[in-house]
Tab-separated table of C-alpha atoms in Angstrom:
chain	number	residue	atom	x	y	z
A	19	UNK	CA	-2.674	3.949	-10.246
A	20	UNK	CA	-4.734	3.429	-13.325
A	21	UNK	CA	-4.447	-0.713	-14.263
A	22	UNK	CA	-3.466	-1.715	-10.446
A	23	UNK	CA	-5.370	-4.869	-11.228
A	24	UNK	CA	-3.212	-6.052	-13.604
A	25	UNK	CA	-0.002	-5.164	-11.176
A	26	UNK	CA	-1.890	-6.959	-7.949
A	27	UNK	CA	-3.503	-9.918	-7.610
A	28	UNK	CA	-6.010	-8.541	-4.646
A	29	UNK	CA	-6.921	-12.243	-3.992
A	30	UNK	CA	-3.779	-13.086	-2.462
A	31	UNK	CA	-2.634	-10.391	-0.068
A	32	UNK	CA	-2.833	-12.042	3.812
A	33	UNK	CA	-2.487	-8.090	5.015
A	34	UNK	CA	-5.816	-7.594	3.001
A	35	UNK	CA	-7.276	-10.762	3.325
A	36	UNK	CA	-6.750	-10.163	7.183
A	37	UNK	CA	-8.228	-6.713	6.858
A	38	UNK	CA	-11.328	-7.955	4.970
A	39	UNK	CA	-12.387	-10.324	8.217
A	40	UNK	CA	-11.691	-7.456	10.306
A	41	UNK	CA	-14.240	-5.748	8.603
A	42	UNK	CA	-16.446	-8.117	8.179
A	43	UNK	CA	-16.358	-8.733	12.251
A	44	UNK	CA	-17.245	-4.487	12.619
A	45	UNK	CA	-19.659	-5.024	10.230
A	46	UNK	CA	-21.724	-7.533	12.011
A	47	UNK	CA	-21.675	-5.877	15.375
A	48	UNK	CA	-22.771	-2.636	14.351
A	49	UNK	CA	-25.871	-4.293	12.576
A	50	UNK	CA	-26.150	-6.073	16.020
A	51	UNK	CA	-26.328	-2.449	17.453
A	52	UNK	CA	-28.487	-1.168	14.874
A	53	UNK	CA	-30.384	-3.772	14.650
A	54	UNK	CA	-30.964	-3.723	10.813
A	55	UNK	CA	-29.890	-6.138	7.958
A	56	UNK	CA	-30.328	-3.959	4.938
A	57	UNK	CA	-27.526	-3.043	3.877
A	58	UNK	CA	-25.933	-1.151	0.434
A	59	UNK	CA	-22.255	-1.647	-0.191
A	60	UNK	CA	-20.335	0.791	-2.266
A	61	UNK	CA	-17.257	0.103	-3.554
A	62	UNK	CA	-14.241	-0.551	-6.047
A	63	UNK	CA	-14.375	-4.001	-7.400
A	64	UNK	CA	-11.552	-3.707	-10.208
A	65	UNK	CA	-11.530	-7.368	-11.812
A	66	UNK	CA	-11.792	-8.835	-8.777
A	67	UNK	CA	-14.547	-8.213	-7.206
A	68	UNK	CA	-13.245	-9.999	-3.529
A	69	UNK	CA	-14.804	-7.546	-1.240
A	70	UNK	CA	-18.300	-7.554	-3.208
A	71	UNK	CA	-18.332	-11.952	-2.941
A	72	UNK	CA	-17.557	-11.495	0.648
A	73	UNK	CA	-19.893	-9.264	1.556
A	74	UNK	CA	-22.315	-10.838	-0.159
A	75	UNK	CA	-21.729	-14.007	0.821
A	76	UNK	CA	-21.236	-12.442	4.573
A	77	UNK	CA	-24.390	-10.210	5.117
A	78	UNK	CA	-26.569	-11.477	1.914
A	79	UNK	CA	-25.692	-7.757	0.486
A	80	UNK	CA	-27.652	-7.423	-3.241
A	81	UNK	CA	-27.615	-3.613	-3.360
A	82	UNK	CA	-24.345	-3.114	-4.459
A	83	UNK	CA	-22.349	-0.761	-6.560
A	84	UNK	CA	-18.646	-0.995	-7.921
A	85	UNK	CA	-17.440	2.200	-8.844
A	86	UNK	CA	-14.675	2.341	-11.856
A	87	UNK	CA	-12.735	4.981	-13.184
A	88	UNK	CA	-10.947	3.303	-15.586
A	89	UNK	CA	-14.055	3.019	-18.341
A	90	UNK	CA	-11.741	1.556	-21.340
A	91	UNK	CA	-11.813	-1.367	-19.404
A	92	UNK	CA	-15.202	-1.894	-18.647
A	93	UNK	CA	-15.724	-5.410	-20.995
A	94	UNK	CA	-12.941	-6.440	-18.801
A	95	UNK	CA	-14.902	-6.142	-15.666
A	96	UNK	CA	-18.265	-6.476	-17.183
A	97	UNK	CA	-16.849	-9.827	-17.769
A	98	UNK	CA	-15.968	-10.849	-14.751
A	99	UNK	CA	-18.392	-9.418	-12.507
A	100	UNK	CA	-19.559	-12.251	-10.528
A	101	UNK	CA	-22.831	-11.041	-9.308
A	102	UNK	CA	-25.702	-9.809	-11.359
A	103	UNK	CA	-27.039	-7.588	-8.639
A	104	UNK	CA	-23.522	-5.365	-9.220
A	105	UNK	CA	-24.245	-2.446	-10.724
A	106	UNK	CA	-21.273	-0.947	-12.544
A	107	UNK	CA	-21.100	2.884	-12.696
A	108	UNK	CA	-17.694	4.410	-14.564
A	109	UNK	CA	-16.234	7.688	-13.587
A	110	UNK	CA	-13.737	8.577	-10.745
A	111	UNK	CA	-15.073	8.388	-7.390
A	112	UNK	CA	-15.306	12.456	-7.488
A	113	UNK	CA	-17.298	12.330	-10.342
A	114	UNK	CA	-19.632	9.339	-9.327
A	115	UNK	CA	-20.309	9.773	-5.844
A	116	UNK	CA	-22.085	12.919	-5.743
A	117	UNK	CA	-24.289	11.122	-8.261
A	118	UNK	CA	-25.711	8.354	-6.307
A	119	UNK	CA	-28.988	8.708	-4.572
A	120	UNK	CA	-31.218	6.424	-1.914
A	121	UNK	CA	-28.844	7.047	0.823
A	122	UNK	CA	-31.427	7.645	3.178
A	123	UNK	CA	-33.108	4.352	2.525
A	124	UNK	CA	-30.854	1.897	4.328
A	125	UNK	CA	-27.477	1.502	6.178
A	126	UNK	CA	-24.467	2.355	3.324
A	127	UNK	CA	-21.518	0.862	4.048
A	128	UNK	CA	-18.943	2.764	1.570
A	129	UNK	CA	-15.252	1.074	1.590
A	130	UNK	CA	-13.153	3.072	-0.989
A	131	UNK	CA	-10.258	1.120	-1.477
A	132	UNK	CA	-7.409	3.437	-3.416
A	133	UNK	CA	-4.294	2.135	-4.597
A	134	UNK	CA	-2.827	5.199	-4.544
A	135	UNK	CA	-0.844	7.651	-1.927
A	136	UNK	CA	-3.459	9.947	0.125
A	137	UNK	CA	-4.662	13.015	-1.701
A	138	UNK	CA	-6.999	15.706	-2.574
A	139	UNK	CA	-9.103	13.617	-3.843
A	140	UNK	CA	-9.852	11.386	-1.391
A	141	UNK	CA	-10.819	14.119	0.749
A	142	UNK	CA	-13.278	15.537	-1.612
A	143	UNK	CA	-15.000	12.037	-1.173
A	144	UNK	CA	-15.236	11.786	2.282
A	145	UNK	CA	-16.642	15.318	2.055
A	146	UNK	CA	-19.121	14.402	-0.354
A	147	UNK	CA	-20.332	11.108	1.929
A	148	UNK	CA	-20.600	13.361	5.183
A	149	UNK	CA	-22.993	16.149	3.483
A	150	UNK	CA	-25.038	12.475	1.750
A	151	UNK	CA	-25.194	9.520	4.283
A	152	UNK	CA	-27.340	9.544	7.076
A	153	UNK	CA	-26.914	8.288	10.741
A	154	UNK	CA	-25.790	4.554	10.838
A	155	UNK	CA	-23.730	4.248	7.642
A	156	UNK	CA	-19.907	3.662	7.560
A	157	UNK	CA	-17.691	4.702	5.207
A	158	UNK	CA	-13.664	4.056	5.203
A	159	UNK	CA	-11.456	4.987	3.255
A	160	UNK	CA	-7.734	2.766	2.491
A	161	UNK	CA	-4.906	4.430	0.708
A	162	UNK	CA	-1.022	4.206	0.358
A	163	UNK	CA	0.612	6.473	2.926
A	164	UNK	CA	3.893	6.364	1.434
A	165	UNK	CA	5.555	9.425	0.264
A	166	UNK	CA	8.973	10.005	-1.895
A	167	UNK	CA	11.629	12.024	0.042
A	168	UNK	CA	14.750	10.793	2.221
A	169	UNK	CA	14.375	13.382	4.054
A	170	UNK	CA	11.538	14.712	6.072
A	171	UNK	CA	11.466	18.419	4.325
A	172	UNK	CA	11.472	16.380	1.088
A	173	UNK	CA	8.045	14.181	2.253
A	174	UNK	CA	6.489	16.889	3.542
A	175	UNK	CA	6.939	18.542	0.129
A	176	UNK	CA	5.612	15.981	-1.362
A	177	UNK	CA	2.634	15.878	0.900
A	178	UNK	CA	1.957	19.259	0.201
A	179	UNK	CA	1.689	18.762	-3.514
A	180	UNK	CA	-0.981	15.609	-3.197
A	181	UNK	CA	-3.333	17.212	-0.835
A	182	UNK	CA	-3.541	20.781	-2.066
A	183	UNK	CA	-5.896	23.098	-0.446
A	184	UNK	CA	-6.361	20.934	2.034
A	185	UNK	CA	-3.025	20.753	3.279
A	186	UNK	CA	-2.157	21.824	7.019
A	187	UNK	CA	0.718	24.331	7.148
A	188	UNK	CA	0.544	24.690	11.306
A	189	UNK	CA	1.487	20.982	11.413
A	190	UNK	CA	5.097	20.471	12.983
A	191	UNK	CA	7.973	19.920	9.928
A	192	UNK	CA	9.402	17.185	11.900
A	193	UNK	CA	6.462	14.818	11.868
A	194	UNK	CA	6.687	13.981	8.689
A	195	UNK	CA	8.442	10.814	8.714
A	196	UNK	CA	7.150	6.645	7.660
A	197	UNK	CA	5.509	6.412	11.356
A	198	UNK	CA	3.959	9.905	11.513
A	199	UNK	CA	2.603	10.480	8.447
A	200	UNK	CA	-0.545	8.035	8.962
A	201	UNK	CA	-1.220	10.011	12.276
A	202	UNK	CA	-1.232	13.134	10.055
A	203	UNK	CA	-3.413	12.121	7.959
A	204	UNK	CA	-6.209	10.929	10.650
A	205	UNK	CA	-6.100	14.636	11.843
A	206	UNK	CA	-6.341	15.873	8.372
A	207	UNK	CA	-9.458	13.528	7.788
A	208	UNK	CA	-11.025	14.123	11.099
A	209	UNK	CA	-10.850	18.037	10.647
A	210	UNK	CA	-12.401	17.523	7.004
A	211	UNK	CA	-15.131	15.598	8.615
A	212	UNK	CA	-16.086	17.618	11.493
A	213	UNK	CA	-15.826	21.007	9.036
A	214	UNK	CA	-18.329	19.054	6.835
A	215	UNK	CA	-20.623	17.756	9.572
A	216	UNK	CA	-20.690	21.468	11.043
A	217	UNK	CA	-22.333	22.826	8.062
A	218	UNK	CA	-24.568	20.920	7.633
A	219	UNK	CA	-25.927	20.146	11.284
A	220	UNK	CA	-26.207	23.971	10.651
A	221	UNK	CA	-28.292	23.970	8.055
A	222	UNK	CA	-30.692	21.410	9.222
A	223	UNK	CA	-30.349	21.409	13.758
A	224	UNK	CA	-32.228	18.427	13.643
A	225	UNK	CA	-30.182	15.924	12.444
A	226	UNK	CA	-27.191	16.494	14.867
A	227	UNK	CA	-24.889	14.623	12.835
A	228	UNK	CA	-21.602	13.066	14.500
A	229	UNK	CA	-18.849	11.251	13.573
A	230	UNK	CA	-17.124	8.091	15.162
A	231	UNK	CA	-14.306	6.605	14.207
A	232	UNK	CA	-14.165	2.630	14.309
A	233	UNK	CA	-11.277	1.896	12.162
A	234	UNK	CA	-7.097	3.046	12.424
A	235	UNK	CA	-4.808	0.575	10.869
A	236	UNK	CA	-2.115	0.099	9.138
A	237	UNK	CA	-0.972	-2.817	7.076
A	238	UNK	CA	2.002	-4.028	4.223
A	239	UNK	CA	1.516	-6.252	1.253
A	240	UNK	CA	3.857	-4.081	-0.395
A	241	UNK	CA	3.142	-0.879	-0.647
A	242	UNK	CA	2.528	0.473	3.304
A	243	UNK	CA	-1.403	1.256	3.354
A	244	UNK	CA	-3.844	2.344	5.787
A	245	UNK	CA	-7.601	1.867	6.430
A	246	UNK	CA	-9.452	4.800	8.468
A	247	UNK	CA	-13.199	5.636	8.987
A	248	UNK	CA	-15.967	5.083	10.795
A	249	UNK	CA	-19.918	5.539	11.508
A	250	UNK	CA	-21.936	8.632	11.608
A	251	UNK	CA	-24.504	8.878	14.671
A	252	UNK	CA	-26.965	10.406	16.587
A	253	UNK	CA	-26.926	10.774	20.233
A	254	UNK	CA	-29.445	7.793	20.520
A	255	UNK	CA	-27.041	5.948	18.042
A	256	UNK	CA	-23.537	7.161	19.990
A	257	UNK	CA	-25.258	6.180	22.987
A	258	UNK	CA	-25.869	2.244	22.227
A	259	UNK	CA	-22.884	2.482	21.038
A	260	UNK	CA	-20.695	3.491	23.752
A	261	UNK	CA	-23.411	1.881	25.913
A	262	UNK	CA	-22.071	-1.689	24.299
A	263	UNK	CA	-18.569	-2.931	25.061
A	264	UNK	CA	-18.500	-5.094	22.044
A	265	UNK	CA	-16.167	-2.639	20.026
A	266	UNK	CA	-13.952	-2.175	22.707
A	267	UNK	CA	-12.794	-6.081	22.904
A	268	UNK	CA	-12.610	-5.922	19.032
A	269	UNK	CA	-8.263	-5.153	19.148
A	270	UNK	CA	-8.227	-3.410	16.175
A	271	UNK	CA	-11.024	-1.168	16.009
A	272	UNK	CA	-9.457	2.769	16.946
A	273	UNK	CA	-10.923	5.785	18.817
A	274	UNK	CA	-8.316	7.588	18.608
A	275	UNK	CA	-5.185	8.985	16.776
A	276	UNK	CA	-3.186	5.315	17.596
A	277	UNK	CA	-3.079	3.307	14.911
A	278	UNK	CA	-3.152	-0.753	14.623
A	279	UNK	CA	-0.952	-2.203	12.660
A	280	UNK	CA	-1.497	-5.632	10.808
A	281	UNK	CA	1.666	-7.369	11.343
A	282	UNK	CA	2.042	-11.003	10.154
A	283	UNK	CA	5.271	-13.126	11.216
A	284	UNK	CA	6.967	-15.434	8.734
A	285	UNK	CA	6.118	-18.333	10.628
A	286	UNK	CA	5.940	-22.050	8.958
A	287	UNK	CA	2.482	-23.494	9.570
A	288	UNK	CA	4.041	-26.127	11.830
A	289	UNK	CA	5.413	-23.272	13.519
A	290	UNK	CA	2.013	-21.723	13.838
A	291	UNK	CA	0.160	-24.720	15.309
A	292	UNK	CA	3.550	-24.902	18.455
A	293	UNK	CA	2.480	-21.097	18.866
A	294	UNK	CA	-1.527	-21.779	18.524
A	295	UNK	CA	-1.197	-24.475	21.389
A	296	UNK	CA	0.672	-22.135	23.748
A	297	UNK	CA	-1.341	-18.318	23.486
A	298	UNK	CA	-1.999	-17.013	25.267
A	299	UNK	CA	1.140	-16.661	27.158
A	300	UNK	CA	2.936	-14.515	29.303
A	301	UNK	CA	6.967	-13.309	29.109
A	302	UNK	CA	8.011	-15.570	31.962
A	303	UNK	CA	6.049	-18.467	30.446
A	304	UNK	CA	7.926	-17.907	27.317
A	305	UNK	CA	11.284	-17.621	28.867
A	306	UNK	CA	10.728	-20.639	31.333
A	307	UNK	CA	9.527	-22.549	28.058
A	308	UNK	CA	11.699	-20.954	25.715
A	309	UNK	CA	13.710	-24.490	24.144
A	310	UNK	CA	10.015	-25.831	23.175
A	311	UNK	CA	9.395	-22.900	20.963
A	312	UNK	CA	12.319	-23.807	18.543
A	313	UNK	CA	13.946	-20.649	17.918
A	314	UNK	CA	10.320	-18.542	17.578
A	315	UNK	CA	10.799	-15.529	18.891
A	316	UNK	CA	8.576	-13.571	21.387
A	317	UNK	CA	8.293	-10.924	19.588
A	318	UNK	CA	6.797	-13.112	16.450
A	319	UNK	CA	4.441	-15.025	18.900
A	320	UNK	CA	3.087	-11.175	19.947
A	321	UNK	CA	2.866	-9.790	16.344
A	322	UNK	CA	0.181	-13.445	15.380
A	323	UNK	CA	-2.135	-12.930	18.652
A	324	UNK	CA	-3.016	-9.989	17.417
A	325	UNK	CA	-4.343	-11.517	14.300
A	326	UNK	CA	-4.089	-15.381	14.332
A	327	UNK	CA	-8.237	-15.514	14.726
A	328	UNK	CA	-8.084	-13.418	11.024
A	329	UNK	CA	-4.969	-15.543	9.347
A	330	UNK	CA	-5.470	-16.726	5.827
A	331	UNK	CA	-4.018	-20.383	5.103
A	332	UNK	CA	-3.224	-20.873	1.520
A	333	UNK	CA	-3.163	-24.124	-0.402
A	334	UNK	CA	-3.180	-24.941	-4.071
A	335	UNK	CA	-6.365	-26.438	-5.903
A	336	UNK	CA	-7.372	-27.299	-9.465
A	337	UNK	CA	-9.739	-25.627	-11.170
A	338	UNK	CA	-11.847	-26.724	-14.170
A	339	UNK	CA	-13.737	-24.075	-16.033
């Protein structure tokens, strides 16, 4: 969606925002594991630039690239790209990735953030990163998983049109529906993946290249999106990894085809500071102690553990510039 920017104001999104720790969280223990702190982050900064600050500001990240299709714009963003060390490349990610080198010189991390639904496209990147990064990078991909269609024929249909060739007729008709489609797409991504990583740990046995997903999730600022992707490894590199139960106690990091949703009650702050003092806390506690809750449901208390360590709280400030 060409001018999202101007449609979006990416600083203010508490799915995101809650997303963006997330990230940052995964980040930091898979340096742990690796034990490295170089780092190059790839992106999609539009005006904003929030996930190049906070990665920056995060991990100390210089080597950084924001990659733009929309190159009319580009005094826009050359005007409010906050970082020097930025570099600004224009051309669609198809176009640009292919083009970037050093990948074998330090840990990538590659977060392509798409406003729109999941396509052709967006395949053809993650292609293009599997045959160029090397073991220890992460890339993910996030995308609207939306479709038009009342009916399920009608969204698969539609489907069909936005990923092309790479579209799987042996799928079952009847999965296509709001909840299945995400889990669709993880196969479609994985199988794109492992094809990719196939070839070329055929053309070169030595570098055994594998594939491990980190991140599932879904999450609703408006649009429904998702988040998937992961690390590639070695069997030295799969092995601390599945050696260290770190990931494991992270909730929202996904092995498999079971997604994690980012749910976030409407709850009052005051609200939120009664539920803060009582988590963790079981049914019967809630039921025995149901009056001092106030009308919060169970259900609502559920949905912000999940999340209540990543919660953004908003306030207004004055600016002078």
């Amino acid at each position: 969606m060409p001018g999202s920017d101007q449609l979006i104001n990416y600083q203010l999104r508490p799915s995101k925002s809650i997303e963006r720790k997330m990230m940052c969280e995964l980040v930091k223990q898979i340096q742990i594991i690796e034990g490295t702190n170089e780092l190059r982050y790839i992106g999609m900064g539009a005006k904003y630039f929030t996930d190049f600050l906070l990665f920056h500001n995060e991990f100390g990240v210089s080597d950084m690239i924001s990659i733009e299709a929309e190159r009319e714009r580009a005094i826009r963003y050359e005007f409010n790209k906050p970082l020097k060390s930025i570099q600004m490349i224009y051309g669609t990610t198809n176009e640009v990735l292919p083009q970037l080198n050093d990948f074998e010189k330090k840990m990538n991390l590659v977060w392509l953030d798409y406003d729109g639904a999941f396509s052709a496209e967006m395949l053809e990147d993650i292609e293009t990163l599997c045959r160029r990064l090397y073991t220890g990078s992460m890339f993910f991909i996030s995308c609207n998983y939306s479709f038009a269609g009342q009916k399920v024929s009608e969204k698969r249909e539609a489907f069909q049109k936005s990923t092309g060739d790479y579209f799987d007729k042996d799928i079952d008709k009847s999965r296509y529906t709001n909840k299945g489609i995400p889990v669709i797409i993880q196969e479609i991504v994985n199988k794109v993946i492992l094809k990719t990583l196939n070839k070329r740990n055929r053309y070169d046995e030595k570098i055994n290249m594998q594939y491990k997903q980190l991140l599932f999730l879904t999450y609703k600022d408006g649009a429904p999106m998702l988040t998937i992707g992961g690390i590639l490894v070695d069997d030295v590199l799969k092995e601390k990894i599945d050696n260290t139960n770190v990931l494991e106690k992270l909730v929202y990091c996904s092995f498999g085809d079971k997604y994690f949703s980012i749910e976030i009650p409407k709850l009052t702050y005051k609200e939120i500071q009664v539920v803060l003092k009582n988590i963790p806390i079981t049914d019967e506690e809630y039921e025995k102690n149901k009056d001092n809750f106030y009308g919060i449901e169970l259900d609502e208390i559920r949905k912000f553990e999940k999340i209540y360590r990543y919660y953004p709280y908003y306030t207004e400030g004055c600016l002078n510039t």
